[in-house]
mmCIF file of C-alpha atoms in Angstrom:
data_model
loop_
_atom_site.group_PDB
_atom_site.id
_atom_site.type_symbol
_atom_site.label_atom_id
_atom_site.label_comp_id
_atom_site.label_asym_id
_atom_site.label_seq_id
_atom_site.Cartn_x
_atom_site.Cartn_y
_atom_site.Cartn_z
ATOM 1 C CA MET A 1 5.814 7.836 28.249
ATOM 2 C CA PRO A 2 3.724 4.736 28.988
ATOM 3 C CA LYS A 3 5.419 1.377 28.651
ATOM 4 C CA PRO A 4 4.490 -0.040 25.241
ATOM 5 C CA SER A 5 2.212 -3.061 25.353
ATOM 6 C CA ARG A 6 3.148 -3.961 21.768
ATOM 7 C CA SER A 7 6.615 -4.294 20.296
ATOM 8 C CA THR A 8 6.006 -4.735 16.568
ATOM 9 C CA VAL A 9 4.619 -2.275 14.025
ATOM 10 C CA VAL A 10 3.416 -3.367 10.587
ATOM 11 C CA PHE A 11 2.927 -0.740 7.898
ATOM 12 C CA ASP A 12 0.856 -0.663 4.756
ATOM 13 C CA LEU A 13 2.867 1.105 2.037
ATOM 14 C CA GLY A 14 0.739 2.922 -0.549
ATOM 15 C CA GLY A 15 -1.181 5.762 1.094
ATOM 16 C CA VAL A 16 0.767 5.487 4.349
ATOM 17 C CA LEU A 17 4.468 5.706 3.446
ATOM 18 C CA ILE A 18 4.295 6.203 -0.338
ATOM 19 C CA ASP A 19 2.107 8.804 -2.035
ATOM 20 C CA TRP A 20 0.574 6.639 -4.767
ATOM 21 C CA ASN A 21 -2.309 7.753 -6.937
ATOM 22 C CA PRO A 22 -3.050 6.885 -10.599
ATOM 23 C CA ARG A 23 -4.142 10.490 -11.113
ATOM 24 C CA TYR A 24 -0.514 11.608 -10.991
ATOM 25 C CA LEU A 25 -0.034 9.751 -14.289
ATOM 26 C CA TYR A 26 -3.418 10.165 -15.930
ATOM 27 C CA ARG A 27 -3.545 13.938 -15.529
ATOM 28 C CA LYS A 28 -0.632 13.928 -17.996
ATOM 29 C CA LEU A 29 -2.538 11.724 -20.419
ATOM 30 C CA ILE A 30 -6.116 13.024 -20.188
ATOM 31 C CA ALA A 31 -6.374 16.812 -20.193
ATOM 32 C CA ASP A 32 -9.984 17.025 -19.033
ATOM 33 C CA GLU A 33 -10.335 16.256 -15.313
ATOM 34 C CA ALA A 34 -13.860 14.885 -15.629
ATOM 35 C CA ALA A 35 -12.836 12.604 -18.505
ATOM 36 C CA MET A 36 -9.884 11.363 -16.468
ATOM 37 C CA GLU A 37 -12.122 10.549 -13.504
ATOM 38 C CA GLU A 38 -14.544 8.777 -15.845
ATOM 39 C CA PHE A 39 -11.700 6.642 -17.230
ATOM 40 C CA LEU A 40 -10.514 5.649 -13.743
ATOM 41 C CA ALA A 41 -14.080 4.910 -12.637
ATOM 42 C CA THR A 42 -15.102 2.814 -15.647
ATOM 43 C CA VAL A 43 -11.963 1.414 -17.333
ATOM 44 C CA CYS A 44 -8.832 1.125 -15.153
ATOM 45 C CA THR A 45 -10.892 0.864 -11.983
ATOM 46 C CA PRO A 46 -9.745 0.116 -8.427
ATOM 47 C CA ASP A 47 -11.370 -3.333 -8.645
ATOM 48 C CA TRP A 48 -9.477 -4.049 -11.882
ATOM 49 C CA ASN A 49 -6.200 -2.972 -10.302
ATOM 50 C CA GLU A 50 -6.856 -5.098 -7.213
ATOM 51 C CA CYS A 51 -6.682 -8.176 -9.424
ATOM 52 C CA GLN A 52 -3.076 -7.265 -10.273
ATOM 53 C CA ASP A 53 -2.449 -6.848 -6.553
ATOM 54 C CA ALA A 54 -3.770 -10.397 -6.169
ATOM 55 C CA GLY A 55 -1.345 -11.788 -8.731
ATOM 56 C CA ARG A 56 -2.788 -11.211 -12.211
ATOM 57 C CA SER A 57 -0.259 -9.938 -14.752
ATOM 58 C CA PHE A 58 -0.599 -6.499 -16.301
ATOM 59 C CA ALA A 59 -0.443 -8.104 -19.744
ATOM 60 C CA GLU A 60 -3.516 -10.219 -19.004
ATOM 61 C CA ALA A 61 -5.287 -7.335 -17.298
ATOM 62 C CA ALA A 62 -4.661 -4.955 -20.193
ATOM 63 C CA ALA A 63 -5.786 -7.525 -22.772
ATOM 64 C CA LEU A 64 -9.123 -7.939 -20.987
ATOM 65 C CA LEU A 65 -9.806 -4.202 -21.100
ATOM 66 C CA LYS A 66 -8.536 -3.591 -24.615
ATOM 67 C CA ALA A 67 -10.997 -6.146 -25.961
ATOM 68 C CA THR A 68 -13.865 -3.808 -25.052
ATOM 69 C CA HIS A 69 -12.129 -0.396 -25.007
ATOM 70 C CA VAL A 70 -10.251 -0.477 -28.305
ATOM 71 C CA ASP A 71 -10.046 3.327 -28.451
ATOM 72 C CA LYS A 72 -8.200 3.490 -25.104
ATOM 73 C CA THR A 73 -5.388 1.031 -25.753
ATOM 74 C CA HIS A 74 -2.568 3.493 -25.020
ATOM 75 C CA LEU A 75 -4.223 4.628 -21.789
ATOM 76 C CA ILE A 76 -4.733 1.065 -20.580
ATOM 77 C CA ASP A 77 -1.163 0.031 -21.397
ATOM 78 C CA ALA A 78 0.158 3.087 -19.552
ATOM 79 C CA PHE A 79 -1.128 1.783 -16.209
ATOM 80 C CA GLY A 80 1.511 -0.929 -16.108
ATOM 81 C CA ALA A 81 4.175 0.608 -18.337
ATOM 82 C CA ARG A 82 4.261 3.968 -16.527
ATOM 83 C CA PHE A 83 3.354 2.804 -13.023
ATOM 84 C CA ASP A 84 6.349 4.612 -11.553
ATOM 85 C CA GLU A 85 4.739 7.937 -12.465
ATOM 86 C CA MET A 86 1.851 7.179 -10.092
ATOM 87 C CA MET A 87 4.229 7.328 -7.123
ATOM 88 C CA ALA A 88 4.751 11.004 -6.302
ATOM 89 C CA GLY A 89 7.239 10.252 -3.540
ATOM 90 C CA PRO A 90 7.403 9.392 0.148
ATOM 91 C CA ILE A 91 4.885 10.695 2.685
ATOM 92 C CA ALA A 92 7.563 12.513 4.638
ATOM 93 C CA GLY A 93 5.903 12.677 8.061
ATOM 94 C CA SER A 94 5.169 8.960 7.989
ATOM 95 C CA VAL A 95 8.714 8.090 6.971
ATOM 96 C CA ASP A 96 9.958 10.242 9.855
ATOM 97 C CA ILE A 97 7.817 8.171 12.225
ATOM 98 C CA LEU A 98 9.119 4.958 10.662
ATOM 99 C CA GLY A 99 12.674 6.171 11.274
ATOM 100 C CA GLU A 100 11.948 7.027 14.901
ATOM 101 C CA LEU A 101 10.432 3.598 15.515
ATOM 102 C CA ARG A 102 13.466 2.005 13.910
ATOM 103 C CA ALA A 103 15.827 4.060 16.057
ATOM 104 C CA GLY A 104 13.849 2.961 19.112
ATOM 105 C CA GLY A 105 14.370 -0.713 18.311
ATOM 106 C CA VAL A 106 10.779 -1.450 17.318
ATOM 107 C CA ALA A 107 10.424 -4.474 15.027
ATOM 108 C CA LEU A 108 9.135 -3.193 11.675
ATOM 109 C CA TYR A 109 7.357 -5.114 8.911
ATOM 110 C CA GLY A 110 5.327 -4.321 5.808
ATOM 111 C CA LEU A 111 2.042 -5.745 4.531
ATOM 112 C CA THR A 112 0.940 -4.353 1.198
ATOM 113 C CA ASN A 113 -1.572 -4.904 -1.569
ATOM 114 C CA TRP A 114 0.823 -4.415 -4.495
ATOM 115 C CA SER A 115 1.510 -6.115 -7.805
ATOM 116 C CA ALA A 116 4.549 -8.367 -7.864
ATOM 117 C CA GLU A 117 5.479 -6.772 -11.206
ATOM 118 C CA THR A 118 5.567 -3.187 -9.967
ATOM 119 C CA TYR A 119 6.751 -3.619 -6.363
ATOM 120 C CA PRO A 120 10.412 -3.693 -7.515
ATOM 121 C CA LEU A 121 9.911 -0.109 -8.770
ATOM 122 C CA ALA A 122 9.125 0.985 -5.221
ATOM 123 C CA LEU A 123 12.072 -0.981 -3.828
ATOM 124 C CA SER A 124 14.452 0.754 -6.215
ATOM 125 C CA ARG A 125 13.152 4.230 -5.374
ATOM 126 C CA PHE A 126 12.553 4.210 -1.637
ATOM 127 C CA ASP A 127 15.520 3.335 0.572
ATOM 128 C CA PHE A 128 13.350 3.169 3.699
ATOM 129 C CA LEU A 129 11.750 -0.050 2.458
ATOM 130 C CA ALA A 130 15.022 -1.735 3.436
ATOM 131 C CA TRP A 131 14.318 -0.827 7.066
ATOM 132 C CA PHE A 132 11.684 -3.551 7.321
ATOM 133 C CA ARG A 133 12.649 -6.943 8.686
ATOM 134 C CA GLY A 134 10.265 -8.396 6.112
ATOM 135 C CA VAL A 135 7.406 -7.465 3.787
ATOM 136 C CA VAL A 136 4.471 -9.511 2.552
ATOM 137 C CA VAL A 137 3.481 -8.364 -0.953
ATOM 138 C CA SER A 138 0.014 -9.516 -1.987
ATOM 139 C CA GLY A 139 0.926 -10.017 -5.638
ATOM 140 C CA GLU A 140 3.684 -12.418 -4.630
ATOM 141 C CA VAL A 141 1.436 -14.564 -2.421
ATOM 142 C CA GLY A 142 -1.796 -14.398 -4.430
ATOM 143 C CA VAL A 143 -4.113 -13.010 -1.754
ATOM 144 C CA ILE A 144 -5.063 -9.454 -0.835
ATOM 145 C CA LYS A 145 -6.209 -7.581 2.246
ATOM 146 C CA PRO A 146 -8.634 -7.724 3.957
ATOM 147 C CA ASP A 147 -8.621 -11.513 3.509
ATOM 148 C CA PRO A 148 -7.543 -12.919 6.905
ATOM 149 C CA GLN A 149 -5.256 -15.371 5.085
ATOM 150 C CA ILE A 150 -2.711 -12.686 4.198
ATOM 151 C CA TYR A 151 -2.473 -11.487 7.803
ATOM 152 C CA ARG A 152 -2.010 -15.053 9.014
ATOM 153 C CA LEU A 153 0.704 -15.528 6.420
ATOM 154 C CA LEU A 154 2.455 -12.454 7.850
ATOM 155 C CA PHE A 155 2.215 -13.891 11.371
ATOM 156 C CA GLU A 156 3.549 -17.276 10.319
ATOM 157 C CA ARG A 157 6.319 -16.094 8.016
ATOM 158 C CA PHE A 158 7.831 -13.682 10.527
ATOM 159 C CA ALA A 159 6.773 -15.291 13.830
ATOM 160 C CA ILE A 160 4.654 -12.285 14.799
ATOM 161 C CA ALA A 161 2.202 -12.646 17.677
ATOM 162 C CA PRO A 162 -0.883 -10.540 16.820
ATOM 163 C CA VAL A 163 -1.234 -9.359 20.419
ATOM 164 C CA ASP A 164 2.265 -7.847 20.179
ATOM 165 C CA ALA A 165 1.617 -5.994 16.917
ATOM 166 C CA VAL A 166 0.209 -2.706 15.635
ATOM 167 C CA TYR A 167 -1.015 -2.476 12.044
ATOM 168 C CA ILE A 168 -1.333 0.805 10.111
ATOM 169 C CA ASP A 169 -3.365 1.065 6.885
ATOM 170 C CA ASP A 170 -5.067 3.947 5.078
ATOM 171 C CA ASN A 171 -8.033 1.674 4.278
ATOM 172 C CA PRO A 172 -10.178 1.396 7.435
ATOM 173 C CA ARG A 173 -11.463 -1.970 6.226
ATOM 174 C CA ASN A 174 -7.946 -3.409 6.275
ATOM 175 C CA ALA A 175 -7.180 -1.924 9.692
ATOM 176 C CA ALA A 176 -10.421 -3.434 11.039
ATOM 177 C CA ALA A 177 -9.486 -6.851 9.634
ATOM 178 C CA ALA A 178 -6.167 -6.650 11.485
ATOM 179 C CA SER A 179 -7.948 -5.759 14.718
ATOM 180 C CA ALA A 180 -10.299 -8.712 14.284
ATOM 181 C CA LEU A 181 -7.240 -10.985 14.305
ATOM 182 C CA GLY A 182 -5.809 -9.510 17.505
ATOM 183 C CA MET A 183 -3.579 -6.725 16.200
ATOM 184 C CA HIS A 184 -4.063 -3.086 17.167
ATOM 185 C CA GLY A 185 -5.368 -1.726 13.875
ATOM 186 C CA ILE A 186 -4.900 1.975 13.084
ATOM 187 C CA ALA A 187 -6.763 3.601 10.199
ATOM 188 C CA PHE A 188 -4.196 6.072 8.872
ATOM 189 C CA THR A 189 -5.384 9.594 8.072
ATOM 190 C CA ASP A 190 -2.239 11.719 8.362
ATOM 191 C CA PRO A 191 1.168 11.630 10.069
ATOM 192 C CA PRO A 192 0.243 13.878 13.037
ATOM 193 C CA ALA A 193 -2.716 11.654 13.959
ATOM 194 C CA LEU A 194 -0.562 8.539 13.587
ATOM 195 C CA ARG A 195 2.102 10.062 15.820
ATOM 196 C CA ARG A 196 -0.471 10.786 18.527
ATOM 197 C CA GLU A 197 -1.788 7.239 18.461
ATOM 198 C CA LEU A 198 1.677 5.692 18.606
ATOM 199 C CA MET A 199 2.578 7.993 21.496
ATOM 200 C CA ALA A 200 -0.542 6.845 23.333
ATOM 201 C CA LEU A 201 0.617 3.255 22.816
ATOM 202 C CA GLY A 202 4.036 4.129 24.249
ATOM 203 C CA LEU A 203 5.847 3.424 20.977
ATOM 204 C CA LEU A 204 6.942 7.037 20.400
ATOM 205 C CA GLY A 205 8.095 9.736 22.793
ATOM 206 C CA ALA A 206 6.736 13.287 22.839
#
């Protein structure tokens, strides 16, 4: 195994360690698949949800939508009220890798675009989140990836040198932003591919 050139690994959470998807909830609420996709594309959209990740409350966010979608009030309210149902569970292979890195003494941190209101739901469900030495939650700091400010906040808060760190995110844009700041950004696709890349970096054994 090559000697690792980096000693810190920073994980995104949703889509890397936690299987989160609003469809897990809305398939229960909207029977027709096409109608469900239309709702998520035009009402509770990714851009709308990103504003909660940046610090906006679900109450304010829901009020904005309900003003123009009065027939969908219960569906809009469900996004915040039933958020837990969007988390299917851990991505097992990724959590296995996290555990191996932890056992190997690698410094572990989290950097996530997540609402401050709903992040406690993840904390209460997933014990492995306690394995991190620290986590920056976008909704708590008011800035979201890929804004360089949130990465710099991570560096400053936890005394992380970018050249010592690997960053893993399922959004290639966010991984690229990390690389631009000196981290080794990895665009997550699946646990086997992540394992191969971490082995190549000397952070995991065969």
